[in-house]
Amino acid sequence: MCSAVLSVRIRRGLREEAERLGVNIREVVEKALEEEVKRVKMGMLRKLFEEALKSMNISVEDWVMAVRESRLER
């Protein structure tokens, strides 16, 4: 797996406290960044679905109900 170097400035006291407490800063930053990327992607996907449903003249509720009915038919 390739990695990249990221440089970020934080308050010195925060860094010192994190190190004193044994916090793995790299893991925390990486996890937070992964979660934010996921959140942004989900927002983009939600917007895409909403636009698609508008163009199909169907409400979100109707679409959800149709998907549920389709799953029950299996």
Tab-separated table of C-alpha atoms in Angstrom:
chain	number	residue	atom	x	y	z
A	1	MET	CA	0.000	0.000	0.000
A	2	CYS	CA	1.382	3.377	-0.980
A	3	SER	CA	1.361	6.233	1.450
A	4	ALA	CA	1.692	9.981	1.228
A	5	VAL	CA	3.130	12.494	3.616
A	6	LEU	CA	0.657	15.011	4.992
A	7	SER	CA	1.774	18.079	6.859
A	8	VAL	CA	-0.696	19.788	9.158
A	9	ARG	CA	-0.326	22.332	11.922
A	10	ILE	CA	-2.064	21.780	15.238
A	11	ARG	CA	-1.753	23.453	18.619
A	12	ARG	CA	1.499	22.419	20.282
A	13	GLY	CA	-0.285	21.719	23.573
A	14	LEU	CA	-2.724	19.376	21.859
A	15	ARG	CA	0.100	17.434	20.221
A	16	GLU	CA	2.018	17.191	23.473
A	17	GLU	CA	-1.041	15.996	25.374
A	18	ALA	CA	-1.859	13.421	22.695
A	19	GLU	CA	1.682	12.093	22.801
A	20	ARG	CA	1.668	12.034	26.619
A	21	LEU	CA	-1.555	10.010	26.544
A	22	GLY	CA	-0.181	7.581	23.977
A	23	VAL	CA	-2.574	8.648	21.219
A	24	ASN	CA	-1.461	7.428	17.802
A	25	ILE	CA	-1.915	10.686	15.911
A	26	ARG	CA	-1.452	9.110	12.481
A	27	GLU	CA	-4.184	6.551	13.115
A	28	VAL	CA	-6.570	9.172	14.487
A	29	VAL	CA	-6.012	11.513	11.539
A	30	GLU	CA	-6.309	8.691	9.014
A	31	LYS	CA	-9.546	7.388	10.561
A	32	ALA	CA	-11.056	10.892	10.749
A	33	LEU	CA	-10.136	11.543	7.116
A	34	GLU	CA	-11.619	8.213	6.012
A	35	GLU	CA	-14.862	9.007	7.839
A	36	GLU	CA	-15.072	12.491	6.298
A	37	VAL	CA	-14.448	11.128	2.794
A	38	LYS	CA	-17.211	8.554	3.365
A	39	ARG	CA	-19.594	11.255	4.655
A	40	VAL	CA	-18.952	13.501	1.640
A	41	LYS	CA	-19.356	10.608	-0.804
A	42	MET	CA	-22.653	9.610	0.819
A	43	GLY	CA	-23.874	13.195	0.512
A	44	MET	CA	-22.956	13.267	-3.163
A	45	LEU	CA	-24.657	9.916	-3.731
A	46	ARG	CA	-27.772	11.078	-1.879
A	47	LYS	CA	-27.926	14.196	-4.062
A	48	LEU	CA	-27.492	12.089	-7.198
A	49	PHE	CA	-30.357	9.786	-6.145
A	50	GLU	CA	-32.603	12.748	-5.329
A	51	GLU	CA	-31.946	14.270	-8.756
A	52	ALA	CA	-32.593	10.924	-10.456
A	53	LEU	CA	-35.862	10.475	-8.583
A	54	LYS	CA	-36.972	14.003	-9.486
A	55	SER	CA	-36.341	13.288	-13.160
A	56	MET	CA	-38.412	10.099	-12.832
A	57	ASN	CA	-41.255	11.948	-11.078
A	58	ILE	CA	-41.196	9.585	-8.096
A	59	SER	CA	-40.908	10.474	-4.426
A	60	VAL	CA	-38.248	9.038	-2.166
A	61	GLU	CA	-40.937	7.304	-0.127
A	62	ASP	CA	-42.443	5.669	-3.225
A	63	TRP	CA	-39.007	4.542	-4.362
A	64	VAL	CA	-38.193	3.047	-0.954
A	65	MET	CA	-41.527	1.236	-0.916
A	66	ALA	CA	-40.908	-0.146	-4.418
A	67	VAL	CA	-37.473	-1.432	-3.389
A	68	ARG	CA	-38.907	-3.084	-0.271
A	69	GLU	CA	-41.669	-4.749	-2.288
A	70	SER	CA	-39.111	-5.963	-4.792
A	71	ARG	CA	-37.038	-7.518	-2.016
A	72	LEU	CA	-40.067	-9.269	-0.557
A	73	GLU	CA	-40.868	-10.836	-3.948
A	74	ARG	CA	-37.545	-12.722	-3.977
